[in-house]
PDB file of C-alpha atoms and ligand atoms in Angstrom:
ATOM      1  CA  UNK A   1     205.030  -5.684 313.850  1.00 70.00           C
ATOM      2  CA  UNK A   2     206.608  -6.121 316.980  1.00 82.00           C
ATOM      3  CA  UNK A   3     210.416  -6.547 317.273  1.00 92.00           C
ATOM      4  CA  UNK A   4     211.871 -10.181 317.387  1.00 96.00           C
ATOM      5  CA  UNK A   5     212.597 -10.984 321.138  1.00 98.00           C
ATOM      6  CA  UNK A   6     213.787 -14.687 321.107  1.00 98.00           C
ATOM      7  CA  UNK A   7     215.510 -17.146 324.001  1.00 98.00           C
ATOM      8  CA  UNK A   8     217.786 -20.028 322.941  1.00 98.00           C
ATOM      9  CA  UNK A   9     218.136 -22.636 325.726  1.00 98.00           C
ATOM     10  CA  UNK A  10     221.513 -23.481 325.273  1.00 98.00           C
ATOM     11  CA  UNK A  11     221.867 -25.828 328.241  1.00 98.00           C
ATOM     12  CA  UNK A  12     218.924 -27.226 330.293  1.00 98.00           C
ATOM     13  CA  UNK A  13     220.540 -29.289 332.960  1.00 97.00           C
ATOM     14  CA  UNK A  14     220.874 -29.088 336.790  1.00 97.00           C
ATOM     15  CA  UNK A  15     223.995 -29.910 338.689  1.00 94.00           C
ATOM     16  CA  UNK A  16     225.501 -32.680 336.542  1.00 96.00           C
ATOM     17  CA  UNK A  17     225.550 -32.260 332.578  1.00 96.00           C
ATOM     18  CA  UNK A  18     224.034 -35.118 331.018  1.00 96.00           C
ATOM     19  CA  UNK A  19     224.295 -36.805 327.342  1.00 94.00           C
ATOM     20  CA  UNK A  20     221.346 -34.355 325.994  1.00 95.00           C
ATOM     21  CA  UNK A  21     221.550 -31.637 328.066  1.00 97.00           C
ATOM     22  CA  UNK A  22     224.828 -29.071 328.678  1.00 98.00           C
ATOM     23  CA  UNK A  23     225.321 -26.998 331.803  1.00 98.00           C
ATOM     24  CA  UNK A  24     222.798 -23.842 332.287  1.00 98.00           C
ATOM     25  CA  UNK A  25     222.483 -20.717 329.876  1.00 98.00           C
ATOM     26  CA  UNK A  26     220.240 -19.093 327.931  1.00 98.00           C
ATOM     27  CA  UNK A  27     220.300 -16.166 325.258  1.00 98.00           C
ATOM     28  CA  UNK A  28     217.625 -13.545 325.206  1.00 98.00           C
ATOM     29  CA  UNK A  29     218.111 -12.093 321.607  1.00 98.00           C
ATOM     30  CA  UNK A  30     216.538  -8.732 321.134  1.00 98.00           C
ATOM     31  CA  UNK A  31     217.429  -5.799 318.660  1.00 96.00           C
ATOM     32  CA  UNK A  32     221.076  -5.280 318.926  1.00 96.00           C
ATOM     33  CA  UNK A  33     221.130  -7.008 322.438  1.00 98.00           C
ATOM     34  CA  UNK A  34     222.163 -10.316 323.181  1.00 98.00           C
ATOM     35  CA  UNK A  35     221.608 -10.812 326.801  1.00 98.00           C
ATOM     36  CA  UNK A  36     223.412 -14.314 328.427  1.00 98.00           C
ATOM     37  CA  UNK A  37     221.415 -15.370 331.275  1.00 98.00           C
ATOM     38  CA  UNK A  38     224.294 -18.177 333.056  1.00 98.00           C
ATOM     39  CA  UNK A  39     227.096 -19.318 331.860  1.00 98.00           C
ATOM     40  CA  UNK A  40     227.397 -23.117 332.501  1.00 98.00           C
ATOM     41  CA  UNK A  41     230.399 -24.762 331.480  1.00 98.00           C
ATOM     42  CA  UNK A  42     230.478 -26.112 327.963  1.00 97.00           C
ATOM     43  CA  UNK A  43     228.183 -22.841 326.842  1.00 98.00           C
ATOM     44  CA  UNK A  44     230.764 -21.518 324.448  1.00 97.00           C
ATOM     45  CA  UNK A  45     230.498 -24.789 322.317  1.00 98.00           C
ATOM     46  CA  UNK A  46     226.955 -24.444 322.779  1.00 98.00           C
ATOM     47  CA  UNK A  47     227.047 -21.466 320.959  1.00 98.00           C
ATOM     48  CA  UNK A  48     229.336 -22.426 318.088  1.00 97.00           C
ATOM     49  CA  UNK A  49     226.455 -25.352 317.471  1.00 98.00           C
ATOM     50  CA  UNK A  50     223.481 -22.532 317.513  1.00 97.00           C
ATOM     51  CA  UNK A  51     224.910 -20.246 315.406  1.00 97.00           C
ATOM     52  CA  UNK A  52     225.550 -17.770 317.980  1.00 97.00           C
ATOM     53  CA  UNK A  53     229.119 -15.600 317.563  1.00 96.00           C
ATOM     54  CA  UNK A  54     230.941 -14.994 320.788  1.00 96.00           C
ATOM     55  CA  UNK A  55     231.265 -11.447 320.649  1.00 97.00           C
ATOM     56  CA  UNK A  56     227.751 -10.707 319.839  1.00 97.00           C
ATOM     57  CA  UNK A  57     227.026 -10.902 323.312  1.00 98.00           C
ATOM     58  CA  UNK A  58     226.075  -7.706 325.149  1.00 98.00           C
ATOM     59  CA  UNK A  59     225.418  -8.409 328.746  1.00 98.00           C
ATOM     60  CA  UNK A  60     225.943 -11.534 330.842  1.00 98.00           C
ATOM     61  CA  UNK A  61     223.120 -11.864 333.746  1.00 98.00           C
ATOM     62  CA  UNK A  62     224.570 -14.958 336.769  1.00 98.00           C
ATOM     63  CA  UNK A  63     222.189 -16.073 338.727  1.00 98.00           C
ATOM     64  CA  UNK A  64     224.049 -17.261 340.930  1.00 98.00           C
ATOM     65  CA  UNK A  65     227.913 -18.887 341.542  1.00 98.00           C
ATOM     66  CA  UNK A  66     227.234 -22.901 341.992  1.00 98.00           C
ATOM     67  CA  UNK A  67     229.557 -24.055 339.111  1.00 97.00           C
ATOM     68  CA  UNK A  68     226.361 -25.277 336.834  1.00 97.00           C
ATOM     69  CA  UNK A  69     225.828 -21.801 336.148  1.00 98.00           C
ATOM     70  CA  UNK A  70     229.374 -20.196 335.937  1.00 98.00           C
ATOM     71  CA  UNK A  71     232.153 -22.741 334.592  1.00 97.00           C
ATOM     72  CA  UNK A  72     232.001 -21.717 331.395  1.00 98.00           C
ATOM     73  CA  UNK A  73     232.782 -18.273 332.105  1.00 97.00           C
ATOM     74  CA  UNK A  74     236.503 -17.829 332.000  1.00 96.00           C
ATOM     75  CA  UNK A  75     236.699 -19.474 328.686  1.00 96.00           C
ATOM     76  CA  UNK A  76     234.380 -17.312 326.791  1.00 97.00           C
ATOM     77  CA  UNK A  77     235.695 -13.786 328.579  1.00 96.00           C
ATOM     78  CA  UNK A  78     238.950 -15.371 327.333  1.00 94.00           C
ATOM     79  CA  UNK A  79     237.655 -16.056 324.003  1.00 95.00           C
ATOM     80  CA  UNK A  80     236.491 -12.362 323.616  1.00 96.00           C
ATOM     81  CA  UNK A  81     239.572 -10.719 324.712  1.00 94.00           C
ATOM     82  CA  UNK A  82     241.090 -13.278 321.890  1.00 93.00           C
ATOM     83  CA  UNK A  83     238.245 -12.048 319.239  1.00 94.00           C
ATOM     84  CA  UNK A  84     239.145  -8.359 319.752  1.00 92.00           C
ATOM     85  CA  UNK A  85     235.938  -7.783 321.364  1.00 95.00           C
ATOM     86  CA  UNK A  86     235.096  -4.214 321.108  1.00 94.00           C
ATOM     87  CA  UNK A  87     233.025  -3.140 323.700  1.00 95.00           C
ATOM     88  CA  UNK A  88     232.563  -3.157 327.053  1.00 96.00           C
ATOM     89  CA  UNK A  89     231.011  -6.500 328.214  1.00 97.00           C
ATOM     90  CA  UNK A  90     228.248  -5.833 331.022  1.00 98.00           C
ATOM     91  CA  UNK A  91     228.099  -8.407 333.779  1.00 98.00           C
ATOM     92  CA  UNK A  92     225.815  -8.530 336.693  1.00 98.00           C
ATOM     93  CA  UNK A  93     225.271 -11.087 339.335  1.00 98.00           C
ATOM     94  CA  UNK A  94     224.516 -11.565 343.048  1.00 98.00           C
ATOM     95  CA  UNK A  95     226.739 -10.049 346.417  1.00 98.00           C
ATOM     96  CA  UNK A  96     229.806 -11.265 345.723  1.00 98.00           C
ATOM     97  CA  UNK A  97     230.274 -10.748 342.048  1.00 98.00           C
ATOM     98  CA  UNK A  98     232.983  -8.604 341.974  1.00 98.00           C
ATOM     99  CA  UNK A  99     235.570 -10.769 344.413  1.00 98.00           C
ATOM    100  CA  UNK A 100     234.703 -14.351 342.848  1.00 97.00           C
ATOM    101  CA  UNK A 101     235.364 -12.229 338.785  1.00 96.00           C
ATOM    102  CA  UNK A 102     238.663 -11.059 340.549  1.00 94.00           C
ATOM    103  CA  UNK A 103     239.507 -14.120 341.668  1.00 95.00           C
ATOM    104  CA  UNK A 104     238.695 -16.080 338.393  1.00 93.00           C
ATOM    105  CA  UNK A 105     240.760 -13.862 337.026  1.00 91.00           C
ATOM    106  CA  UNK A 106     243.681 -14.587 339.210  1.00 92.00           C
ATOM    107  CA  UNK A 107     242.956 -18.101 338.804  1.00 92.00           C
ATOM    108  CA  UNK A 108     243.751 -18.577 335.083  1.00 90.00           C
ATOM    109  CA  UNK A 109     246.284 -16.941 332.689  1.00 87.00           C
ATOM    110  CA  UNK A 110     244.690 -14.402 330.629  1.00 84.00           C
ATOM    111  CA  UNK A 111     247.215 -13.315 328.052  1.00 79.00           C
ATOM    112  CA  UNK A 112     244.764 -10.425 326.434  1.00 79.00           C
ATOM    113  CA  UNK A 113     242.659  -7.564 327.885  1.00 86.00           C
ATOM    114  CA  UNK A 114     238.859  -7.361 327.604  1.00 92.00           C
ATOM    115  CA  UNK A 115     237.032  -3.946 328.642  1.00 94.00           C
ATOM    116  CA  UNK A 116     234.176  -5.160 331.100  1.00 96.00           C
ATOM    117  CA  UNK A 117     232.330  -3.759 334.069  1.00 97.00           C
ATOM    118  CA  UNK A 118     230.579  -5.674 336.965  1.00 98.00           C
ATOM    119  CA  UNK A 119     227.575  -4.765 338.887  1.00 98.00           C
ATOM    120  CA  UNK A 120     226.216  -6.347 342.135  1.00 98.00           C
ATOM    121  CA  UNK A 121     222.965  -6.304 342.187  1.00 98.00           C
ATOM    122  CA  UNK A 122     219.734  -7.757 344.712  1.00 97.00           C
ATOM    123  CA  UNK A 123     216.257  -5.771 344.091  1.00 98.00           C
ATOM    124  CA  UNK A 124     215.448  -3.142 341.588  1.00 97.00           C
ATOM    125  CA  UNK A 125     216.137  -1.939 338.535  1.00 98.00           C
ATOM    126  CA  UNK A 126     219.492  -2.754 337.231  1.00 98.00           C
ATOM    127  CA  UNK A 127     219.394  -1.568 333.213  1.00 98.00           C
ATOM    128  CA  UNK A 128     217.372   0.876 331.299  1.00 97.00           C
ATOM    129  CA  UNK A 129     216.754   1.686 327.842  1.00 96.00           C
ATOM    130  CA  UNK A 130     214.609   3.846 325.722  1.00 92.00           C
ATOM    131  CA  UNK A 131     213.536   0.253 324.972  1.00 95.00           C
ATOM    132  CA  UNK A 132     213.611  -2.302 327.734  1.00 98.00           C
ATOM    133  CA  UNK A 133     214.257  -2.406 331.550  1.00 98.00           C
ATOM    134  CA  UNK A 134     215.953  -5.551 333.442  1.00 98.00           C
ATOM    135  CA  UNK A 135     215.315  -5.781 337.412  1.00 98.00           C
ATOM    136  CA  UNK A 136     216.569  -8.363 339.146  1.00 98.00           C
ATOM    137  CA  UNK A 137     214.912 -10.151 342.668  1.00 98.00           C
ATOM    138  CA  UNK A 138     216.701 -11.792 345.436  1.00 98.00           C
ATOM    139  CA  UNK A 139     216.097 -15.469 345.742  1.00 98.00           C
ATOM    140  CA  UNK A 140     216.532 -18.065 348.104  1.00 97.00           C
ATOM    141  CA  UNK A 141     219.024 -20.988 347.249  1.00 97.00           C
ATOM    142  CA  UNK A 142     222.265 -21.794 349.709  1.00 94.00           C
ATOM    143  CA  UNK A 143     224.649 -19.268 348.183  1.00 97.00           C
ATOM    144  CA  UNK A 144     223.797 -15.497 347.051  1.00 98.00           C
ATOM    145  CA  UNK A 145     221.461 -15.982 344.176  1.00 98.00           C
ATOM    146  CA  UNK A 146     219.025 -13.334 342.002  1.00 98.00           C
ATOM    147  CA  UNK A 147     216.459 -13.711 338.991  1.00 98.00           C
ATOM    148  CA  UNK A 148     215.395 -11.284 336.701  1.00 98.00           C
ATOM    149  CA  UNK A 149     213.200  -9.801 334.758  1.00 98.00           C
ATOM    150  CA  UNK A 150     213.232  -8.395 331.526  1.00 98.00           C
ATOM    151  CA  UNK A 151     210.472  -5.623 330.119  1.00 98.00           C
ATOM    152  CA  UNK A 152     210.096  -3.901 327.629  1.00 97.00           C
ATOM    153  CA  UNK A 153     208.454  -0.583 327.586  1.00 94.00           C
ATOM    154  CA  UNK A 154     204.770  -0.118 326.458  1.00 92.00           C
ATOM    155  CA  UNK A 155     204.446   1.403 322.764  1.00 89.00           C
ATOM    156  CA  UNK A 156     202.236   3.973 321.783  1.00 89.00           C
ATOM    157  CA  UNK A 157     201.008   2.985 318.254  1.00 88.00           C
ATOM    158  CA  UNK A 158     199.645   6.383 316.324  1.00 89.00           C
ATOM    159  CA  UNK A 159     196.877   5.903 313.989  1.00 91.00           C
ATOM    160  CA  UNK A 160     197.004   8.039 310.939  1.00 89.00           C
ATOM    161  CA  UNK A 161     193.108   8.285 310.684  1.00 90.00           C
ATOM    162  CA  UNK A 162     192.802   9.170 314.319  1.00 89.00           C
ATOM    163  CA  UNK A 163     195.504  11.930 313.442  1.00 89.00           C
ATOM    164  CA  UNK A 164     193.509  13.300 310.868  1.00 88.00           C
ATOM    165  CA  UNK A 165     190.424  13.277 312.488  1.00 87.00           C
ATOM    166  CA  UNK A 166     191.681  15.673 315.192  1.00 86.00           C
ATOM    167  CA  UNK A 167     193.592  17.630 312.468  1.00 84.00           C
ATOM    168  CA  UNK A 168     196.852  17.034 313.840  1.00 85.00           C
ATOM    169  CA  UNK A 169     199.123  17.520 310.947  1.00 80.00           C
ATOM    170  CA  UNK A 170     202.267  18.852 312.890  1.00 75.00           C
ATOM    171  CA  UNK A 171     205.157  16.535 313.294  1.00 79.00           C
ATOM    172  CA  UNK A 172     206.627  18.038 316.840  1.00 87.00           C
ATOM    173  CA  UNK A 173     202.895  17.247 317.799  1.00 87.00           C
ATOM    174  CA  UNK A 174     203.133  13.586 316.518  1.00 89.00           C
ATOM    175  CA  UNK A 175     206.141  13.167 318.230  1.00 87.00           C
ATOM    176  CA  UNK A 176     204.808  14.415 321.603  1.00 88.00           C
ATOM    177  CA  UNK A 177     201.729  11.808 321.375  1.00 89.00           C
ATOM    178  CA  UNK A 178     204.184   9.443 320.621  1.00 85.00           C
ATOM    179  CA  UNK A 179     206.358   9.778 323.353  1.00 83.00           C
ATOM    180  CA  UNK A 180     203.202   9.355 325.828  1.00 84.00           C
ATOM    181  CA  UNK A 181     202.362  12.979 326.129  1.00 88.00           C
ATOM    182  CA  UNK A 182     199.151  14.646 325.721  1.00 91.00           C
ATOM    183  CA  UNK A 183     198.934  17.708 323.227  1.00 91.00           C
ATOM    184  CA  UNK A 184     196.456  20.858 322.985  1.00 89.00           C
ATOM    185  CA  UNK A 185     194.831  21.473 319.727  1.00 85.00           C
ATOM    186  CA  UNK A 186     191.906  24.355 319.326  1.00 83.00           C
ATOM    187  CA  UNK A 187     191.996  24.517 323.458  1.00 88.00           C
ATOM    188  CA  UNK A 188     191.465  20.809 323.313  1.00 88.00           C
ATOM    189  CA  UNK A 189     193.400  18.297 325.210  1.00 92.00           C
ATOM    190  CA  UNK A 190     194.453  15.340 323.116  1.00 92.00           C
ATOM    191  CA  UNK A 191     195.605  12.328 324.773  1.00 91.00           C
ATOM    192  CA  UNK A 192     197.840   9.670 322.862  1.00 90.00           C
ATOM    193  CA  UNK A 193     194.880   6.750 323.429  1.00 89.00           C
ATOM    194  CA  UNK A 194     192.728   9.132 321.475  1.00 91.00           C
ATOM    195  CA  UNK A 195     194.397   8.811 318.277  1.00 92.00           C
ATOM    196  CA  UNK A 196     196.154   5.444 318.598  1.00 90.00           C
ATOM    197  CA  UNK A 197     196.524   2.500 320.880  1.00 90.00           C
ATOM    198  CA  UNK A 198     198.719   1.225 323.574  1.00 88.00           C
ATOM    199  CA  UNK A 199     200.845  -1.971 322.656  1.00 90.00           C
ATOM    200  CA  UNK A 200     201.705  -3.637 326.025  1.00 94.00           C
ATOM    201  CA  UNK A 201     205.155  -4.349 326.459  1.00 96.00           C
ATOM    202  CA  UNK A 202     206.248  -8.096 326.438  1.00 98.00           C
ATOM    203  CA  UNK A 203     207.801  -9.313 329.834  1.00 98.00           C
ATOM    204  CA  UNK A 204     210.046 -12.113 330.802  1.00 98.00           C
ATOM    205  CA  UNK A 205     211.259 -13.793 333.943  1.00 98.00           C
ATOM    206  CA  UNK A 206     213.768 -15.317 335.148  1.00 98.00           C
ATOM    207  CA  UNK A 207     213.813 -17.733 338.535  1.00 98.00           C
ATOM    208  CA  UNK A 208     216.841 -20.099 338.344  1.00 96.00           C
ATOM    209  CA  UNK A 209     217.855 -22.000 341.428  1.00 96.00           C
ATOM    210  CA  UNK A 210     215.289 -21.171 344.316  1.00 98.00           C
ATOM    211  CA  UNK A 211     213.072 -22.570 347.180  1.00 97.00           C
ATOM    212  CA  UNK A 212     209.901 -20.962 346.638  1.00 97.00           C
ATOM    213  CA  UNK A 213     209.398 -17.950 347.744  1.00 97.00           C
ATOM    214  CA  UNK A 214     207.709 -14.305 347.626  1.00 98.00           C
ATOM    215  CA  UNK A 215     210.118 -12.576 344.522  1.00 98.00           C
ATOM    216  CA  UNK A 216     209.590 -16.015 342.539  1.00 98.00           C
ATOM    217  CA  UNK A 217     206.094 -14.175 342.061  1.00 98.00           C
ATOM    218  CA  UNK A 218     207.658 -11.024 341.456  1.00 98.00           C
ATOM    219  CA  UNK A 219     209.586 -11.949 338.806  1.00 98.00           C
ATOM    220  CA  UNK A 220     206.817 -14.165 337.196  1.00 98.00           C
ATOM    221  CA  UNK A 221     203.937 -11.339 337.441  1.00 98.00           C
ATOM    222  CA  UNK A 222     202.321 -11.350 334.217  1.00 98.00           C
ATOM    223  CA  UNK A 223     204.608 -11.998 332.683  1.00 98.00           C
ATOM    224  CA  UNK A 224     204.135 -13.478 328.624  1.00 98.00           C
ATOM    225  CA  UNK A 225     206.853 -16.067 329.343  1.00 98.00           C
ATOM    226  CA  UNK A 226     208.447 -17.012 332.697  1.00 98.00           C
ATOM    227  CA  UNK A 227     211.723 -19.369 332.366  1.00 98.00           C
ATOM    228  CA  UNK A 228     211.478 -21.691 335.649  1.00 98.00           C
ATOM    229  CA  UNK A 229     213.838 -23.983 337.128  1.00 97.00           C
ATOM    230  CA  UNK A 230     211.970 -27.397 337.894  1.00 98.00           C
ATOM    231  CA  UNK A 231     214.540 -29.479 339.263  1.00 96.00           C
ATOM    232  CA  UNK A 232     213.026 -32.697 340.348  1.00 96.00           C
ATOM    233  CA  UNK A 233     209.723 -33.937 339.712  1.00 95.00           C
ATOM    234  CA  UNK A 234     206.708 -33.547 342.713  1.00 94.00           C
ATOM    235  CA  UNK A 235     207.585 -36.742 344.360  1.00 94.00           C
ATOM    236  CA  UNK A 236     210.504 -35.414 344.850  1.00 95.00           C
ATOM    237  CA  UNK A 237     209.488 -32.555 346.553  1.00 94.00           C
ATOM    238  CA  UNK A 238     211.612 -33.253 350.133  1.00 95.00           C
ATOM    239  CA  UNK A 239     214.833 -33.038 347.977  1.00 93.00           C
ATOM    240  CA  UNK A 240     213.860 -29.899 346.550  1.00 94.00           C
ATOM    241  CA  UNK A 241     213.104 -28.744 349.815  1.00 94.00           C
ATOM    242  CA  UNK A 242     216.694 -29.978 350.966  1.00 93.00           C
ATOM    243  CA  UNK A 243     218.350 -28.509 348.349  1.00 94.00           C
ATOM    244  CA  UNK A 244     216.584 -25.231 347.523  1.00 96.00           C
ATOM    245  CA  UNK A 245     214.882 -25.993 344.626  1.00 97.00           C
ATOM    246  CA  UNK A 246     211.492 -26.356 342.791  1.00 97.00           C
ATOM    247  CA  UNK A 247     209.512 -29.140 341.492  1.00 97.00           C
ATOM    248  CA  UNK A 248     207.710 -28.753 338.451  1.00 98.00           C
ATOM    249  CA  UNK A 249     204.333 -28.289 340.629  1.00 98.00           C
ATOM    250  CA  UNK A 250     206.183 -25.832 342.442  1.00 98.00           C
ATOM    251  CA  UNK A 251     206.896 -23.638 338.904  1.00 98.00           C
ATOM    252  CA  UNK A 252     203.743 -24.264 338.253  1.00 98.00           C
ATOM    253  CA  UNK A 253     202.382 -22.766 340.972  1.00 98.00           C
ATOM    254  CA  UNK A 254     204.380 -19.954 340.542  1.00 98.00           C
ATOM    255  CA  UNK A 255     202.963 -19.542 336.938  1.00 98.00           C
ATOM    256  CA  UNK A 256     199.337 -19.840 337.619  1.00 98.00           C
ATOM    257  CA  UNK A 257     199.204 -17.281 340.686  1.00 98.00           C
ATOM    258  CA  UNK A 258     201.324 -14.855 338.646  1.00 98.00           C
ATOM    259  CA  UNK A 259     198.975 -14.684 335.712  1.00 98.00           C
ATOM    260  CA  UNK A 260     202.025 -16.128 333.840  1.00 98.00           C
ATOM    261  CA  UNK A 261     200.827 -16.430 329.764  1.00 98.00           C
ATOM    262  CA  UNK A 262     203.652 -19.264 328.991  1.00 98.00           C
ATOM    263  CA  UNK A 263     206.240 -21.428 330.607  1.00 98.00           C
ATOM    264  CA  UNK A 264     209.001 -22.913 329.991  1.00 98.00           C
ATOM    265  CA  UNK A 265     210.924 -25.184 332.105  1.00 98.00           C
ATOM    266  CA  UNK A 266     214.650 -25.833 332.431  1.00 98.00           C
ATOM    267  CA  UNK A 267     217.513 -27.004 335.372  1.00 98.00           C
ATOM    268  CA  UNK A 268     216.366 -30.903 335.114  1.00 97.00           C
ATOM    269  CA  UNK A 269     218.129 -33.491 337.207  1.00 96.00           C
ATOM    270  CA  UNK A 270     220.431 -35.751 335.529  1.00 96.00           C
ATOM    271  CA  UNK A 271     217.931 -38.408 336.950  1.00 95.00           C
ATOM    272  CA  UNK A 272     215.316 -37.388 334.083  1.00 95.00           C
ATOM    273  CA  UNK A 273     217.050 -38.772 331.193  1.00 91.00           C
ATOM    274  CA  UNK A 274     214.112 -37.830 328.371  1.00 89.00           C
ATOM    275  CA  UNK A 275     212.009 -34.590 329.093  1.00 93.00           C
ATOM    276  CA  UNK A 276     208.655 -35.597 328.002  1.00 94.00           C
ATOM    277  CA  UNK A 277     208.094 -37.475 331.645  1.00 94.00           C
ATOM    278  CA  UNK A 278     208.777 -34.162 332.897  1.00 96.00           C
ATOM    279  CA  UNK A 279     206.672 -31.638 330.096  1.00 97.00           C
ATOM    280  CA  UNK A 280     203.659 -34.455 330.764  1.00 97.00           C
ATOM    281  CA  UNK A 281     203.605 -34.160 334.800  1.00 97.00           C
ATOM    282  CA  UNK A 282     204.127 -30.429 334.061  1.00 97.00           C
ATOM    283  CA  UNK A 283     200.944 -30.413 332.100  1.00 98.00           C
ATOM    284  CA  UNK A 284     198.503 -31.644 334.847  1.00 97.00           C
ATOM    285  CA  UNK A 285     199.194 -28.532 336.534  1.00 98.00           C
ATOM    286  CA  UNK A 286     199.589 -25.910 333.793  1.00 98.00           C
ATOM    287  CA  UNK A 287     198.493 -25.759 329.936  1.00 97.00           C
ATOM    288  CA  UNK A 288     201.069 -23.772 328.808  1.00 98.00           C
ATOM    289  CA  UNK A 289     204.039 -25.588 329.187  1.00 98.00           C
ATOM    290  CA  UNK A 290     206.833 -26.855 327.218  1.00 98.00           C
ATOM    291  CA  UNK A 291     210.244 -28.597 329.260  1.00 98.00           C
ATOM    292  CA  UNK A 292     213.160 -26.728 327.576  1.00 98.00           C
ATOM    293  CA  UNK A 293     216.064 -28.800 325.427  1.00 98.00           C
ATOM    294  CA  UNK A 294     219.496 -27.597 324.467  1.00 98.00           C
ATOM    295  CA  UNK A 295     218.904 -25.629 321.403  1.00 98.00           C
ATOM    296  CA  UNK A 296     215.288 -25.187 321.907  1.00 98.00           C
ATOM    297  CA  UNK A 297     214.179 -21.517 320.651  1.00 98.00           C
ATOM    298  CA  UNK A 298     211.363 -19.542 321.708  1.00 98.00           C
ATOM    299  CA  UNK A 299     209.521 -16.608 320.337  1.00 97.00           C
ATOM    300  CA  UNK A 300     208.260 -13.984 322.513  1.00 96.00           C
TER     301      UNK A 300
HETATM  302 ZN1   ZN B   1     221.852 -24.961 339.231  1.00 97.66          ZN
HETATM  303 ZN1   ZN B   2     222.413 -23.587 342.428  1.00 97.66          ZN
END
């Protein structure tokens, strides 16, 4: 069984909040992690409603600084330092980071300390674990801006028949094939595909607040589930232009040349006030679809 990776949208809206949807962020829940992706204003709350405790958080990823993504950040550093959170909070987020989090912090009174390191980040790897990697892309919107991707490493699945068949008894030796490692048994060379399988690694993306452009398909290649911003609807497609930003034919796009397996939508206008105009455009162009709602959860 594979381990339960699962996003809650926790705000779906562009610029302007609306009645239905809160400011942007999403939580990527996975084994002990719980990775924040934004931190629109309002998220905090948005929490409290989905169940989510404060200082579970592990990690916050920012896309970007335009205040749809970030207000909500003083408030819930300041409610961790009041929690007592424990350990060190990881934030990363485009050039620039590290001034605008000083500055924040100069900005507002906070009474208690919280332990927390920033990293600047633009293209590459920027975590690794024995089970998942996150690399972040540059994008291009009108201020610094990055999306990421998150993927986790391929498992070697070890078939006890297989095992037997080749007489492989030895636990070091198991161990070895497990880790990815071929082994020599009777002046044989045993490979780990020959007594199990490879299970493919699941991989998300990330592209919040872009034009479109090259690392959109980075982030998106083949991937099981790519989050998208779709601003505006294609009719729109000069404002998007204007402002940096896809339509949903644009995300789309994006999905169907990068072998994407699922999207999801999010970042709507406050123009859009229900989504299924939006999910049923998005469908002409891609099966897969769903537009995103506060609280929606998906299973990856
Ligand atoms: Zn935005
Ligand atoms: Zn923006």
């Amino acid at each position: 069984m594979a381990v339960k990776l699962t996003l809650t949208f926790l705000g779906t809206s562009a610029m302007v909040p609306t009645k239905e949807r809160n400011h942007q962020s999403i939580l990527l829940s996975y084994k002990t992690e719980n990775i924040l992706i934004d931190c629109g204003e309002g998220t905090q709350r948005q929490m409290r409603i989905a169940g989510i405790k404060p200082n579970s958080i592990t990690k916050i990823l920012i896309s970007h600084w335009h205040g749809d993504h970030v207000l909500g950040l003083p408030g819930l550093l300041q409610t961790l330092a009041v929690n007592g959170y424990e350990k060190t909070l990881r934030i990363y987020g485009p050039k620039g980071t590290k001034q605008r989090i000083k500055w924040m912090l100069k900005a507002f009174e906070f009474t208690r300390r919280l332990n927390f390191k920033v990293k600047e980040v633009s293209n590459g790897t920027i975590f690794k674990s024995e089970d998942f990697r996150i690399e972040s892309y540059k994008l291009e919107h009108k201020v610094p801006c990055v999306g990421y991707r998150f993927v986790e490493n391929d498992k070697i699945r070890i078939l006890p028949e297989k095992l037997k068949k080749f007489g492989i008894k030895q636990s070091p030796l198991v161990g070895k094939l497990q880790s990815g490692k071929s082994v020599i048994i009777n002046h044989k060379r045993i490979k780990p595909e020959d007594v199990g399988f490879i299970e493919k690694g699941r991989i998300i993306g990330f592209v919040l607040d872009t034009g479109l452009c090259e690392n959109c398909l980075r982030i998106a290649e083949n991937a099981d589930l790519l989050v998208s911003e779709a601003t505006f609807k294609t009719e729109l497609s000069d404002k998007a232009y204007e402002y940096s930003h896809l339509t949903i034919k644009d995300a789309a796009y994006i999905a169907t040349r990068a072998n994407v397996k699922k999207l999801v939508i999010t970042h709507f206008s406050q123009r859009y006030k229900s989504t299924n105009e939006i999910e049923r455009e998005a469908k002409e162009y891609f099966n897969n679809v769903k537009a995103a709602y506060d609280f929606l959860k998906v299973r990856v």
